[in-house]
Amino acid sequence: MFKPPVDLDSFSEPVRKLWRKMNPCTLCPRNCKVRRSEGETGFCEIAGMPRVSSVGPHFGEEPVLVGPGGSGTIFFAGCNLGCVFCQNFDISHLRYGSERSIEQLTEAMLALQNRRCSNINFVTPTHLAGPIAAAVESARTKGLTIPTVYNTGGYDSVDTLKLLSGFIDIYMPDMKYADSDVAKQLSDAPDYPQINRAAVKEMHRQIGDLKVEKGLAERGLLVRHLVLPNRLAGSFEIIDFLADEISTSTAINVMAQYRPCYRADRHPQINRYPRADEIEQVRQHAMQRGLTLIR
Ligand code: SF4
């Protein structure tokens, strides 16, 4: 059942606009136009309030996000992508978790800061941009000072990202595919390549290249790219896009941890681990193009 924030009128105009974008929902490029405040659900299968599967310090993220206290992750249930190889399918597709109010999200952030986490890391946030912005705004008035991280699959609309400007310190988008047919087959999102590139451009416009102080990320863009077997991710094209159209100083994590999960066994081309040489070729290309490799 829909529970609005205590008093939406007390929030800033961008927060109110983000909430309005959920009814009918045009928060993400799916444009489902369902009325989430009335309990309707679209592709992401989440109605008006966030479902959270876990909250806590996480030490498995990139070292620039971790530090001594860990990255303060908040894992959201539901997702606006349909990746057949999803490694968190119990959270993303089965939606394990419980509903949280804006006040509870706010308190969760402040508690993570009190536990000396290095940042607040919103995992799979795209379909919940409104509640997240409201909670960040509320938490900052109560003393939240650590950076916020938007840890997204990268299928984000530019309009929504513009409204998030100022709420997010570090954008960490995936860049999953360069090819529309592959994006359709593996994530049910044929327009992913162009949507994703436009989103990354907007993210970089807002916050620029990644800035790291004393080993910890403070602000900026950190791209994640998961290498798939058989060059299916279009890794070289994505790296060339970043070098040519974003910045030669772009920080990128070329990730080697792909493993066949969920429904990957139905797709022979991704039903194996990538080989070491496939990963190394991508890393070499990123270095040759001058990008900053983050591991
Ligand atoms: S956020 Fe969810 S309901 Fe809204 S457009 Fe995207 S997938 Fe559809």
Short mmCIF file of C-alpha atoms and ligand atoms in Angstrom, two decimals:
data_model
loop_
_atom_site.label_atom_id
_atom_site.label_comp_id
_atom_site.label_asym_id
_atom_site.label_seq_id
_atom_site.Cartn_x
_atom_site.Cartn_y
_atom_site.Cartn_z
CA MET A 1 0.00 0.00 0.00
CA PHE A 2 1.25 3.48 -0.85
CA LYS A 3 2.67 5.51 2.03
CA PRO A 4 3.69 9.02 1.00
CA PRO A 5 6.58 10.75 2.73
CA VAL A 6 5.48 12.62 5.84
CA ASP A 7 4.95 15.86 3.98
CA LEU A 8 5.97 15.90 0.33
CA ASP A 9 5.44 19.66 0.26
CA SER A 10 8.36 20.08 2.64
CA PHE A 11 10.77 18.59 0.08
CA SER A 12 12.53 20.47 -2.71
CA GLU A 13 11.06 20.84 -6.18
CA PRO A 14 13.35 18.19 -7.78
CA VAL A 15 12.23 15.64 -5.18
CA ARG A 16 8.58 16.45 -5.81
CA LYS A 17 9.11 16.18 -9.57
CA LEU A 18 10.80 12.80 -9.18
CA TRP A 19 7.83 11.53 -7.16
CA ARG A 20 5.42 12.85 -9.76
CA LYS A 21 7.37 10.92 -12.40
CA MET A 22 6.21 7.71 -10.71
CA ASN A 23 2.53 8.52 -11.41
CA PRO A 24 2.24 7.61 -14.25
CA CYS A 25 5.74 6.18 -14.17
CA THR A 26 8.28 7.59 -16.59
CA LEU A 27 11.20 7.38 -14.18
CA CYS A 28 13.22 5.13 -16.47
CA PRO A 29 13.39 4.48 -20.21
CA ARG A 30 10.78 1.72 -20.00
CA ASN A 31 8.10 4.43 -19.62
CA CYS A 32 5.58 1.91 -18.29
CA LYS A 33 3.17 4.73 -17.34
CA VAL A 34 1.67 2.72 -14.48
CA ARG A 35 0.39 4.55 -11.40
CA ARG A 36 2.77 3.30 -8.78
CA SER A 37 1.22 5.41 -6.01
CA GLU A 38 -1.94 3.36 -6.50
CA GLY A 39 -0.09 0.08 -6.20
CA GLU A 40 0.33 -0.60 -9.92
CA THR A 41 3.63 -2.07 -11.05
CA GLY A 42 5.51 -2.01 -14.33
CA PHE A 43 8.60 -3.80 -15.61
CA CYS A 44 10.53 -3.27 -12.35
CA GLU A 45 7.60 -4.78 -10.37
CA ILE A 46 7.94 -2.29 -7.49
CA ALA A 47 5.07 0.02 -6.52
CA GLY A 48 5.26 3.35 -4.69
CA MET A 49 7.66 2.63 -1.86
CA PRO A 50 11.11 1.05 -1.89
CA ARG A 51 11.71 -2.57 -1.01
CA VAL A 52 15.08 -3.07 0.63
CA SER A 53 16.75 -6.46 0.75
CA SER A 54 19.71 -5.54 2.93
CA VAL A 55 21.58 -2.64 4.54
CA GLY A 56 25.15 -2.79 5.82
CA PRO A 57 28.87 -2.23 5.29
CA HIS A 58 30.16 -4.05 2.21
CA PHE A 59 33.83 -4.83 1.74
CA GLY A 60 33.65 -6.41 -1.71
CA GLU A 61 33.28 -3.20 -3.72
CA GLU A 62 36.12 -1.37 -5.46
CA PRO A 63 38.81 -0.40 -2.88
CA VAL A 64 38.21 3.31 -3.60
CA LEU A 65 34.68 2.82 -2.24
CA VAL A 66 35.49 0.61 0.72
CA GLY A 67 38.06 2.09 3.14
CA PRO A 68 38.27 0.84 6.72
CA GLY A 69 34.53 1.03 7.41
CA GLY A 70 33.26 -0.48 4.18
CA SER A 71 30.85 0.88 1.60
CA GLY A 72 27.44 1.50 3.19
CA THR A 73 25.27 -0.47 0.81
CA ILE A 74 21.51 -0.34 0.56
CA PHE A 75 20.32 -3.09 -1.79
CA PHE A 76 16.97 -2.37 -3.43
CA ALA A 77 14.69 -5.13 -4.65
CA GLY A 78 13.38 -5.03 -8.23
CA CYS A 79 15.17 -3.89 -11.37
CA ASN A 80 14.39 -2.16 -14.64
CA LEU A 81 16.57 -4.59 -16.61
CA GLY A 82 15.90 -8.25 -17.35
CA CYS A 83 19.41 -9.68 -17.50
CA VAL A 84 19.35 -13.42 -18.13
CA PHE A 85 22.67 -13.80 -16.28
CA CYS A 86 21.71 -11.75 -13.21
CA GLN A 87 23.90 -12.63 -10.23
CA ASN A 88 21.40 -11.14 -7.77
CA PHE A 89 18.23 -12.56 -9.28
CA ASP A 90 16.71 -13.31 -5.87
CA ILE A 91 16.79 -9.58 -5.12
CA SER A 92 16.29 -8.15 -8.60
CA HIS A 93 13.69 -10.52 -9.99
CA LEU A 94 12.22 -12.39 -6.99
CA ARG A 95 12.20 -9.08 -5.07
CA TYR A 96 13.30 -10.45 -1.69
CA GLY A 97 13.12 -7.61 0.81
CA SER A 98 10.79 -5.48 2.89
CA GLU A 99 9.16 -2.13 2.31
CA ARG A 100 10.80 0.92 3.90
CA SER A 101 9.46 4.41 4.51
CA ILE A 102 11.44 7.55 3.72
CA GLU A 103 12.09 7.96 7.44
CA GLN A 104 13.46 4.43 7.68
CA LEU A 105 15.70 4.98 4.65
CA THR A 106 16.93 8.22 6.19
CA GLU A 107 17.73 6.52 9.50
CA ALA A 108 19.47 3.66 7.67
CA MET A 109 21.81 6.15 5.97
CA LEU A 110 22.63 7.93 9.20
CA ALA A 111 23.27 4.58 10.91
CA LEU A 112 25.70 3.57 8.15
CA GLN A 113 27.54 6.87 8.58
CA ASN A 114 27.69 6.28 12.34
CA ARG A 115 29.27 2.88 11.62
CA ARG A 116 32.03 4.79 9.80
CA CYS A 117 31.10 3.60 6.30
CA SER A 118 32.89 5.52 3.57
CA ASN A 119 29.77 6.30 1.56
CA ILE A 120 26.11 5.44 1.02
CA ASN A 121 25.93 3.01 -1.88
CA PHE A 122 22.47 2.69 -3.49
CA VAL A 123 22.47 -0.62 -5.34
CA THR A 124 19.95 -0.84 -8.21
CA PRO A 125 18.43 2.60 -7.57
CA THR A 126 16.95 3.60 -10.95
CA HIS A 127 13.33 2.64 -10.29
CA LEU A 128 13.44 4.37 -6.87
CA ALA A 129 15.04 7.69 -7.73
CA GLY A 130 12.24 9.69 -6.04
CA PRO A 131 12.33 7.99 -2.63
CA ILE A 132 16.14 7.98 -2.71
CA ALA A 133 16.36 11.73 -3.42
CA ALA A 134 13.82 12.42 -0.65
CA ALA A 135 15.77 10.32 1.84
CA VAL A 136 19.11 11.92 0.88
CA GLU A 137 17.62 15.37 1.28
CA SER A 138 16.21 14.44 4.66
CA ALA A 139 19.41 12.71 5.83
CA ARG A 140 21.57 15.69 4.87
CA THR A 141 19.46 17.99 7.03
CA LYS A 142 20.15 15.55 9.88
CA GLY A 143 23.92 15.45 9.39
CA LEU A 144 24.71 13.07 6.51
CA THR A 145 28.02 14.21 5.02
CA ILE A 146 29.56 11.11 3.39
CA PRO A 147 29.28 10.73 -0.42
CA THR A 148 26.29 9.07 -2.06
CA VAL A 149 26.88 6.45 -4.77
CA TYR A 150 24.38 5.67 -7.54
CA ASN A 151 25.25 2.05 -8.35
CA THR A 152 23.12 1.48 -11.44
CA GLY A 153 22.73 -0.95 -14.31
CA GLY A 154 23.03 2.09 -16.54
CA TYR A 155 19.57 2.00 -18.10
CA ASP A 156 18.68 5.48 -16.84
CA SER A 157 16.79 8.32 -18.46
CA VAL A 158 18.49 11.69 -18.83
CA ASP A 159 15.41 13.55 -17.52
CA THR A 160 15.49 11.62 -14.26
CA LEU A 161 19.25 12.02 -13.92
CA LYS A 162 18.91 15.79 -14.33
CA LEU A 163 16.49 15.85 -11.39
CA LEU A 164 18.99 13.85 -9.33
CA SER A 165 21.69 16.46 -9.83
CA GLY A 166 23.08 17.46 -6.43
CA PHE A 167 21.77 14.37 -4.64
CA ILE A 168 24.44 12.06 -6.01
CA ASP A 169 28.20 12.44 -5.52
CA ILE A 170 29.46 9.36 -7.35
CA TYR A 171 27.74 7.80 -10.33
CA MET A 172 28.73 4.19 -10.85
CA PRO A 173 26.87 2.97 -13.97
CA ASP A 174 27.34 -0.31 -15.74
CA MET A 175 28.09 -0.12 -19.43
CA LYS A 176 26.88 -3.58 -20.39
CA TYR A 177 26.57 -3.67 -24.15
CA ALA A 178 27.47 -1.84 -27.33
CA ASP A 179 25.12 -3.82 -29.56
CA SER A 180 21.34 -3.54 -29.66
CA ASP A 181 20.66 -7.18 -30.60
CA VAL A 182 22.77 -8.44 -27.72
CA ALA A 183 21.08 -6.00 -25.32
CA LYS A 184 17.68 -7.26 -26.46
CA GLN A 185 18.61 -10.90 -26.14
CA LEU A 186 20.38 -10.67 -22.78
CA SER A 187 18.57 -7.81 -20.96
CA ASP A 188 15.32 -7.26 -22.87
CA ALA A 189 16.46 -3.71 -23.64
CA PRO A 190 17.26 -3.22 -27.33
CA ASP A 191 17.82 0.53 -26.87
CA TYR A 192 20.29 -0.02 -24.03
CA PRO A 193 23.41 1.12 -25.96
CA GLN A 194 22.08 4.57 -26.89
CA ILE A 195 20.20 5.09 -23.61
CA ASN A 196 23.26 4.06 -21.64
CA ARG A 197 25.62 6.35 -23.54
CA ALA A 198 23.32 9.34 -23.11
CA ALA A 199 23.03 8.56 -19.39
CA VAL A 200 26.79 8.32 -18.93
CA LYS A 201 27.24 11.63 -20.73
CA GLU A 202 24.76 13.29 -18.38
CA MET A 203 26.38 11.73 -15.30
CA HIS A 204 29.80 13.00 -16.38
CA ARG A 205 28.37 16.43 -17.18
CA GLN A 206 27.10 16.67 -13.61
CA ILE A 207 30.10 15.45 -11.66
CA GLY A 208 33.10 14.98 -13.98
CA ASP A 209 35.94 12.50 -13.64
CA LEU A 210 36.43 10.47 -10.48
CA LYS A 211 38.27 12.31 -7.72
CA VAL A 212 40.04 10.18 -5.14
CA GLU A 213 41.46 11.59 -1.89
CA LYS A 214 43.54 9.48 0.48
CA GLY A 215 42.48 6.33 -1.36
CA LEU A 216 38.74 7.01 -1.23
CA ALA A 217 36.44 8.21 -3.99
CA GLU A 218 34.85 11.56 -3.19
CA ARG A 219 33.02 12.54 -6.36
CA GLY A 220 32.76 11.72 -10.04
CA LEU A 221 32.10 8.98 -12.56
CA LEU A 222 33.24 5.38 -12.14
CA VAL A 223 32.15 3.06 -14.96
CA ARG A 224 31.79 -0.68 -14.46
CA HIS A 225 32.14 -2.97 -17.43
CA LEU A 226 31.62 -6.72 -17.12
CA VAL A 227 33.52 -8.67 -19.77
CA LEU A 228 31.30 -11.34 -21.33
CA PRO A 229 32.52 -14.43 -23.21
CA ASN A 230 32.85 -14.26 -26.98
CA ARG A 231 33.18 -10.46 -26.99
CA LEU A 232 29.43 -10.15 -26.53
CA ALA A 233 29.67 -7.04 -24.34
CA GLY A 234 31.27 -4.94 -27.10
CA SER A 235 34.05 -3.99 -24.71
CA PHE A 236 36.30 -2.30 -27.25
CA GLU A 237 33.50 -0.07 -28.57
CA ILE A 238 32.53 0.95 -25.04
CA ILE A 239 36.12 1.85 -24.17
CA ASP A 240 36.46 3.84 -27.40
CA PHE A 241 33.24 5.70 -26.61
CA LEU A 242 34.52 6.65 -23.15
CA ALA A 243 37.88 7.81 -24.49
CA ASP A 244 36.42 9.69 -27.47
CA GLU A 245 33.21 11.16 -26.04
CA ILE A 246 33.48 11.28 -22.24
CA SER A 247 37.06 11.75 -21.07
CA THR A 248 40.39 10.01 -21.50
CA SER A 249 40.62 10.21 -17.69
CA THR A 250 37.47 8.14 -17.18
CA ALA A 251 37.79 5.67 -14.31
CA ILE A 252 36.69 2.18 -15.35
CA ASN A 253 36.54 -1.15 -13.60
CA VAL A 254 36.94 -3.88 -16.22
CA MET A 255 35.30 -6.70 -14.30
CA ALA A 256 36.36 -10.30 -14.72
CA GLN A 257 33.83 -11.98 -12.46
CA TYR A 258 31.23 -13.04 -15.01
CA ARG A 259 29.89 -16.50 -14.33
CA PRO A 260 26.85 -18.19 -15.85
CA CYS A 261 23.92 -17.59 -13.45
CA TYR A 262 20.13 -17.57 -13.48
CA ARG A 263 19.07 -18.33 -17.09
CA ALA A 264 22.48 -18.07 -18.76
CA ASP A 265 22.41 -21.80 -19.54
CA ARG A 266 19.73 -21.07 -22.14
CA HIS A 267 22.22 -18.91 -24.07
CA PRO A 268 25.16 -21.00 -25.30
CA GLN A 269 27.40 -18.00 -26.03
CA ILE A 270 27.41 -16.88 -22.39
CA ASN A 271 27.26 -20.32 -20.81
CA ARG A 272 30.93 -20.28 -19.82
CA TYR A 273 33.41 -18.13 -17.91
CA PRO A 274 35.36 -15.56 -19.96
CA ARG A 275 38.94 -16.66 -20.58
CA ALA A 276 41.86 -14.79 -19.03
CA ASP A 277 43.03 -13.63 -22.47
CA GLU A 278 39.58 -12.17 -23.26
CA ILE A 279 39.74 -10.07 -20.11
CA GLU A 280 43.35 -9.07 -20.53
CA GLN A 281 42.73 -7.82 -24.10
CA VAL A 282 40.01 -5.49 -22.80
CA ARG A 283 42.22 -4.18 -19.99
CA GLN A 284 45.07 -3.60 -22.42
CA HIS A 285 42.79 -1.67 -24.75
CA ALA A 286 41.52 0.50 -21.89
CA MET A 287 45.09 1.31 -20.89
CA GLN A 288 46.10 2.01 -24.48
CA ARG A 289 43.23 4.49 -24.74
CA GLY A 290 44.45 6.21 -21.55
CA LEU A 291 41.54 5.30 -19.25
CA THR A 292 42.15 4.92 -15.52
CA LEU A 293 41.76 1.28 -14.54
CA ILE A 294 40.18 0.74 -11.14
CA ARG A 295 40.04 -2.72 -9.59
S1 SF4 B 1 10.76 2.66 -13.00
FE1 SF4 B 1 9.69 0.69 -13.19
S2 SF4 B 1 7.53 1.21 -13.57
FE2 SF4 B 1 8.74 3.06 -13.91
S3 SF4 B 1 9.12 3.14 -16.10
FE3 SF4 B 1 10.88 2.09 -15.14
S4 SF4 B 1 10.42 -0.11 -15.15
FE4 SF4 B 1 8.51 1.02 -15.57
#
